[in-house]
C-alpha positions as MATLAB code, in Angstrom:
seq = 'XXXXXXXXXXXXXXXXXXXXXXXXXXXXXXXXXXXXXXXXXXXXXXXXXXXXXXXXXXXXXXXXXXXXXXXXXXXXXXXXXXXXXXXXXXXXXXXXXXXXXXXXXXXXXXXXXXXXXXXXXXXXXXXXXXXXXXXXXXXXXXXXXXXXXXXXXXXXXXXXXXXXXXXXXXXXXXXXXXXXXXXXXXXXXXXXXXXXXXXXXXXXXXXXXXXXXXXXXXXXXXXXXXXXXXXXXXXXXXXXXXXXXXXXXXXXXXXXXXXXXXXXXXXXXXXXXXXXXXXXXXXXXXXXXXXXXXXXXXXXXXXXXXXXXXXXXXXXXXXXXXXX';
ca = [
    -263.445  -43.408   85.630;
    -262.598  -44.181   89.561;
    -264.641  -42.377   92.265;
    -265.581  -43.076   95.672;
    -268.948  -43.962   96.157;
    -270.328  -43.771   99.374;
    -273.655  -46.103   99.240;
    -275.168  -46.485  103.000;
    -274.757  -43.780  105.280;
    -272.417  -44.801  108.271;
    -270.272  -46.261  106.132;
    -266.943  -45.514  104.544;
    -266.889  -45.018  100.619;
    -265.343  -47.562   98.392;
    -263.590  -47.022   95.033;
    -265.777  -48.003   92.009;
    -265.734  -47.677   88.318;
    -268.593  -44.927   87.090;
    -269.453  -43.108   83.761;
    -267.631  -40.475   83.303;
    -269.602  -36.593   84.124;
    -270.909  -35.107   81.482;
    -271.187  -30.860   82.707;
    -274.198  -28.947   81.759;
    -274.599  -25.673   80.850;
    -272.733  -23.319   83.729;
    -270.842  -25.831   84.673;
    -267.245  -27.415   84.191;
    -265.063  -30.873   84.253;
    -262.096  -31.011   86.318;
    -259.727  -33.320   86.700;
    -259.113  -33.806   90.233;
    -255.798  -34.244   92.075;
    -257.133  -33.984   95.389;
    -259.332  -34.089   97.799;
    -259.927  -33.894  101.878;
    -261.560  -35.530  103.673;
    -262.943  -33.092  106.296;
    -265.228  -33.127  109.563;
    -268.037  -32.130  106.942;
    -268.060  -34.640  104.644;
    -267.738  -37.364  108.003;
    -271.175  -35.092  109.075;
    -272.784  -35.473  105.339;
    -272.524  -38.822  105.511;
    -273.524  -39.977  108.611;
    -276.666  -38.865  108.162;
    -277.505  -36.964  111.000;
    -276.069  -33.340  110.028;
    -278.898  -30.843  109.511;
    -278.776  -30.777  105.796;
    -280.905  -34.031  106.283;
    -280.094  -37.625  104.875;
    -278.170  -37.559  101.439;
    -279.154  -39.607   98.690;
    -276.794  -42.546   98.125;
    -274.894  -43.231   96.884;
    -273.008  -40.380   95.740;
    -269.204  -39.521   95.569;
    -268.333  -37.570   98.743;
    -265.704  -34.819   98.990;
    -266.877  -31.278   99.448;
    -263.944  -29.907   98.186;
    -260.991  -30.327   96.005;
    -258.107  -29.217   93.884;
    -257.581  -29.577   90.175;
    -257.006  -28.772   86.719;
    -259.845  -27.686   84.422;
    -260.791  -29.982   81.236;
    -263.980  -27.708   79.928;
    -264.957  -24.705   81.115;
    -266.436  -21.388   79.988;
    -264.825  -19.199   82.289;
    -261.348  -20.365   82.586;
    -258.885  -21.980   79.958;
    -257.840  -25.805   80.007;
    -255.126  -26.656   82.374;
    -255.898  -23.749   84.820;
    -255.268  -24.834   88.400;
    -258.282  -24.327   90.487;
    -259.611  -24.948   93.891;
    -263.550  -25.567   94.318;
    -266.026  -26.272   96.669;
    -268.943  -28.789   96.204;
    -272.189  -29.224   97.685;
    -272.022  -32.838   98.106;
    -273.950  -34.543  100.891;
    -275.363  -31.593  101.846;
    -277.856  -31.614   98.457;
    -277.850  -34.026   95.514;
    -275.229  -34.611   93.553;
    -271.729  -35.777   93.392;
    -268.397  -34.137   94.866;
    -264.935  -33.980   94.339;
    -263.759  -37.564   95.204;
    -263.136  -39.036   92.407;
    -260.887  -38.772   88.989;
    -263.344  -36.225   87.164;
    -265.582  -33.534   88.421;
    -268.628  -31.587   87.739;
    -268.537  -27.902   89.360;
    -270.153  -24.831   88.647;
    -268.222  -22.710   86.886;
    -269.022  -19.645   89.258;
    -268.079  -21.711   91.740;
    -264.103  -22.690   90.923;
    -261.380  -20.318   92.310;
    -258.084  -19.988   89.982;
    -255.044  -21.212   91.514;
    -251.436  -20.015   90.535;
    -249.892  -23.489   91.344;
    -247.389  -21.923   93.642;
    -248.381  -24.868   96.215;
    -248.640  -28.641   96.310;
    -252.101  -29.270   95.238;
    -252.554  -32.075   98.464;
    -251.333  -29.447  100.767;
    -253.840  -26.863   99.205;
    -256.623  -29.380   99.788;
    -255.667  -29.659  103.186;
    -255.723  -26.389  104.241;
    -259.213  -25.815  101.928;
    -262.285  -24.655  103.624;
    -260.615  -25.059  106.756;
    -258.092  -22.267  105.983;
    -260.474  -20.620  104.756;
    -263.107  -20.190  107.849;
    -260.257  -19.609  110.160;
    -259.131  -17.174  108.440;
    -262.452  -15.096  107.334;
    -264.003  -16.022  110.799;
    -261.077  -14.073  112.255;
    -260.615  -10.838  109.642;
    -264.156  -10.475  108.144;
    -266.539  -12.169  111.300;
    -263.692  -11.301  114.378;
    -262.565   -7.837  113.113;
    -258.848   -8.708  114.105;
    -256.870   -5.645  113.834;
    -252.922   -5.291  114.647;
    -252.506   -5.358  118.452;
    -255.709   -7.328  119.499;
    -254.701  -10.461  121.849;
    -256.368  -13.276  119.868;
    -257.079  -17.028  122.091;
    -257.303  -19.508  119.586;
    -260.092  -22.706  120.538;
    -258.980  -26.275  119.429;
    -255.332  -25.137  118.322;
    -254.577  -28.760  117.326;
    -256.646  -28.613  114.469;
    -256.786  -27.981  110.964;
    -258.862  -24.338  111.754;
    -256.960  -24.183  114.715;
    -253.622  -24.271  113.280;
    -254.208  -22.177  110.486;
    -256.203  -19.381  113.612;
    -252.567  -19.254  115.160;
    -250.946  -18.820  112.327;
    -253.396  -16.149  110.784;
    -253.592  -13.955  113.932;
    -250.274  -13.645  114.142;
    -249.412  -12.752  110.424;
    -252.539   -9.822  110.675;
    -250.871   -8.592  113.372;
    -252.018   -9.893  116.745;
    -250.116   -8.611  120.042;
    -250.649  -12.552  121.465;
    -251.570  -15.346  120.084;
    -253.021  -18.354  122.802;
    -254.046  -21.940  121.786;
    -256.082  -24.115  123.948;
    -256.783  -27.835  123.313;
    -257.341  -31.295  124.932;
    -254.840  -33.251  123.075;
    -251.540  -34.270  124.147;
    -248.590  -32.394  122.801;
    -250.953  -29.832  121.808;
    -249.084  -27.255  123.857;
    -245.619  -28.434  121.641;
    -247.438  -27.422  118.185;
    -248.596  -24.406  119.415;
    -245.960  -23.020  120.283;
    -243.911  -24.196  116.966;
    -246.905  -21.916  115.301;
    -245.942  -18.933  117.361;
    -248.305  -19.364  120.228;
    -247.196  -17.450  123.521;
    -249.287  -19.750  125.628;
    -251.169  -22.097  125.996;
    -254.377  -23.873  127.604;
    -254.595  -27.497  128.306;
    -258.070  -28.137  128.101;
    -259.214  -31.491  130.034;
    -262.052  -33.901  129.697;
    -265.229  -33.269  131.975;
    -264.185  -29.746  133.447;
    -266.073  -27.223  134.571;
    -266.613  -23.692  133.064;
    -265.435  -21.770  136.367;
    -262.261  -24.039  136.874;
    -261.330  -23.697  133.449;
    -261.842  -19.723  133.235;
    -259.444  -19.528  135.643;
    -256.951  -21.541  134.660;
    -257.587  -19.250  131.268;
    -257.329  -16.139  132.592;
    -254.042  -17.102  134.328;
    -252.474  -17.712  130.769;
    -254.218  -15.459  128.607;
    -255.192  -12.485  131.093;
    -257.664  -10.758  128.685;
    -258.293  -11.605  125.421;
    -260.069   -9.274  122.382;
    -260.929  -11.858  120.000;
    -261.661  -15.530  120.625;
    -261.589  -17.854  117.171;
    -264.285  -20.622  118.327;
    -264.731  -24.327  116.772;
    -265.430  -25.965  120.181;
    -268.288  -24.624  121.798;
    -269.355  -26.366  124.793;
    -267.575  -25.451  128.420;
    -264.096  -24.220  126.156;
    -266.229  -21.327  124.684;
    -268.358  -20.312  127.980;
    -264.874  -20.206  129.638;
    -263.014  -17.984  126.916;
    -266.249  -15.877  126.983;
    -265.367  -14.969  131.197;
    -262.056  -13.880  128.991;
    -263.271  -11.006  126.666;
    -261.985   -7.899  127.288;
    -264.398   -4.982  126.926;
    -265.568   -4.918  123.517;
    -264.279   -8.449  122.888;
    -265.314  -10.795  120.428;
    -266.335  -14.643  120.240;
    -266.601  -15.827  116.666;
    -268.257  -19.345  116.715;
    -267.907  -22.242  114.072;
    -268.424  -25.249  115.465;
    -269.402  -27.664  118.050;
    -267.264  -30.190  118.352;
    -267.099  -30.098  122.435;
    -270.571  -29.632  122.587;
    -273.846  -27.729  121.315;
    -274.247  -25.021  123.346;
    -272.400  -22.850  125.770;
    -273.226  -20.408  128.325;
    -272.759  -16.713  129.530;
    -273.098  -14.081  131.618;
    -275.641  -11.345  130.754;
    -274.082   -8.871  132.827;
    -270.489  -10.016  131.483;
    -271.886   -9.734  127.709;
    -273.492   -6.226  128.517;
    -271.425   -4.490  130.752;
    -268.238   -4.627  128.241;
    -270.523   -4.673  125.000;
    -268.742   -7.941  124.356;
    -269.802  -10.440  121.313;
    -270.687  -13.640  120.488;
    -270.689  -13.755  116.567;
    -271.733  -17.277  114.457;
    -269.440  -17.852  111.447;
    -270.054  -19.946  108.190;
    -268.247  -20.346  105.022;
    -271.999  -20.734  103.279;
    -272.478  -16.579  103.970;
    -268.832  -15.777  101.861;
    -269.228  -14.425   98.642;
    -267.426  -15.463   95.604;
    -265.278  -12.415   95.796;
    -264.341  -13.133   99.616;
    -263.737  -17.067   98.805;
    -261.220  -15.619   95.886;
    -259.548  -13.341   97.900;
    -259.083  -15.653  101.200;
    -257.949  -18.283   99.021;
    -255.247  -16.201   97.105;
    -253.892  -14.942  100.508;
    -253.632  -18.514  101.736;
    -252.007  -19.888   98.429;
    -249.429  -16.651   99.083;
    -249.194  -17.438  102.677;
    -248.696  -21.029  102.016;
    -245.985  -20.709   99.058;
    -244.193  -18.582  101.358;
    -243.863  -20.857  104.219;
    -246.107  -19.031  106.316;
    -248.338  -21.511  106.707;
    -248.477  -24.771  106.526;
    -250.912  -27.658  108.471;
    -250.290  -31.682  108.562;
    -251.878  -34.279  106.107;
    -251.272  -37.649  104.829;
    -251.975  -38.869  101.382;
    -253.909  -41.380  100.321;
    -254.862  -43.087   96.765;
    -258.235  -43.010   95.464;
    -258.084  -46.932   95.392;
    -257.528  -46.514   99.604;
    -260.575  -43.973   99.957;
    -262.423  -46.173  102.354;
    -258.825  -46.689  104.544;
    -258.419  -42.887  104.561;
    -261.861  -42.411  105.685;
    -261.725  -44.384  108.408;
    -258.520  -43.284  109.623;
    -259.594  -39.782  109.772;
    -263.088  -40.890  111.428;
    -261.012  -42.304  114.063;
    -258.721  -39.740  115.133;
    -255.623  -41.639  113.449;
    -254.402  -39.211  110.770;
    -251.658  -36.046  111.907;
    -253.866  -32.984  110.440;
    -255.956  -34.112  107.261;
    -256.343  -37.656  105.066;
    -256.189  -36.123  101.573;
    -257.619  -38.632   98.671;
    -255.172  -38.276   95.802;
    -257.016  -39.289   92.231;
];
């Protein structure tokens, strides 16, 4: 079969021809008809994420969609999405023609959505929207400011808070036209975040568009975070996961304690099957219905390396998705 095999860390995979997997016992073959390429697997395989060095090579792709081929759970030709652990332990993941998965692990799909588009919502979808329901609390009427609104998480935050019910929805992020898409998603403001700001200047150009705030959905970090924080109401929440403007923010004791405000860390490695299954059905629902929806571009398993770099560079709309 075809996979992409990523053999030095640093670099992009390439398309190769392997042996076919061959599951053991718990596990199942899928045949896969897509798979993203997300800011994890770019982490995995540079080498420096805190799961340590991965083996190489191996077939990157911590996720993907398919159609099961054996399986002791779930009949052949079921849809399903799964997750893989590749890069972050040994083994292989999901980009490539066949895959191995763990039977426990695969979530059954009705096939009421494009299979690239469910790929590209994935994980991603699936942290913004448990970060903000399970993690955040978000209940009907809570003003929700949504961190790095251009992104996959982001886009799928704005879109989430507003179909649970949020009073206001707010985006904030540095890229131009940012303020365009978030509005399209139903945004009623928004935050241009700029390059090399500081926390106070930024809190108040915050609190200018967003007022008060009772939940904060967090992929940044960095100044964006320890400026939304200065926007909790009393009793407000910051749910954290990620750190793509920087490692670590900042805050005010006083500010924390005197409103019994909270900073919360989110990851999808603390879900339990039961909560994957049920975000991912409301998602697929969600998604069928045109209710939401986030950006990709397609690419064939024979272009893996091309897609790769193009997302590592900032150059795809939304998410690459690798195509088998």
């Amino acid at each position: 079969m075809r996979a992409a095999h990523l053999h030095a860390c640093g670099e992009p995979p390439r398309a190769v021809d392997v042996a076919d997997p061959v599951p053991g016992d718990g596990q199942a073959l899928v045949a896969v008809t897509a798979a993203p390429i997300t800011p994890l697997d770019l982490l995995c395989a540079s080498g420096t994420s805190y799961f340590g060095e991965p083996a190489t090579p191996y077939v990157p792709g911590v996720q993907g969609v398919g159609t099961v081929l054996e399986s002791t759970s779930y009949a052949v030709g079921t849809r399903v999405w799964f997750p893989t652990s590749a890069g972050m332990a040994p083994g292989d993941g999901a980009m490539a023609e066949r895959a191995v998965v763990a039977d426990d692990e695969l979530v059954p799909l009705t096939g009421s959505v494009d299979d690239v588009h469910l790929a590209a919502l994935g994980l991603s979808a699936i942290a913004a929207w448990t970060a903000l329901t399970l993690s955040g609390g978000l209940t009907p009427g809570d003003r929700v400011l949504v961190l790095g609104s251009s992104g996959i998480v982001g886009r799928v935050g704005l879109q989430a808070a507003r179909l649970h019910g949020a009073a206001a929805v707010f985006g904030a992020a540095l890229e131009p036209g940012a303020g365009d898409e978030a509005t399209a998603l139903g945004a009623d403001g928004f935050v241009q975040l700029r390059r090399d700001e500081d926390v106070a200047s930024l809190a108040r150009r915050m609190r200018d568009v967003v007022g008060e705030v009772d939940l904060v959905l967090d992929p940044l970090c960095g100044v964006p975070a320890s400026a939304a924080l200065l926007c909790l109401a009393p009793r407000g929440r910051l749910v954290n996961l990620g750190g793509s403007a920087g490692d670590a923010a900042t805050f005010s004791s006083a500010h924390l304690r005197s409103g019994a405000r909270r900073v919360i860390g989110y990851t999808n490695n603390d879900l339990s099957a039961a909560e994957r299954h049920a975000a991912m059905a409301a998602i697929e629902e969600h998604a069928a219905a045109g209710r939401l929806s986030v950006p990709y571009e397609v690419f064939p398993l024979d272009r893996a390396d091309e897609a790769w770099a193009h997302q590592q560079r900032g150059e795809v709309r939304g998410r690459a998705v690798v195509a088998p």
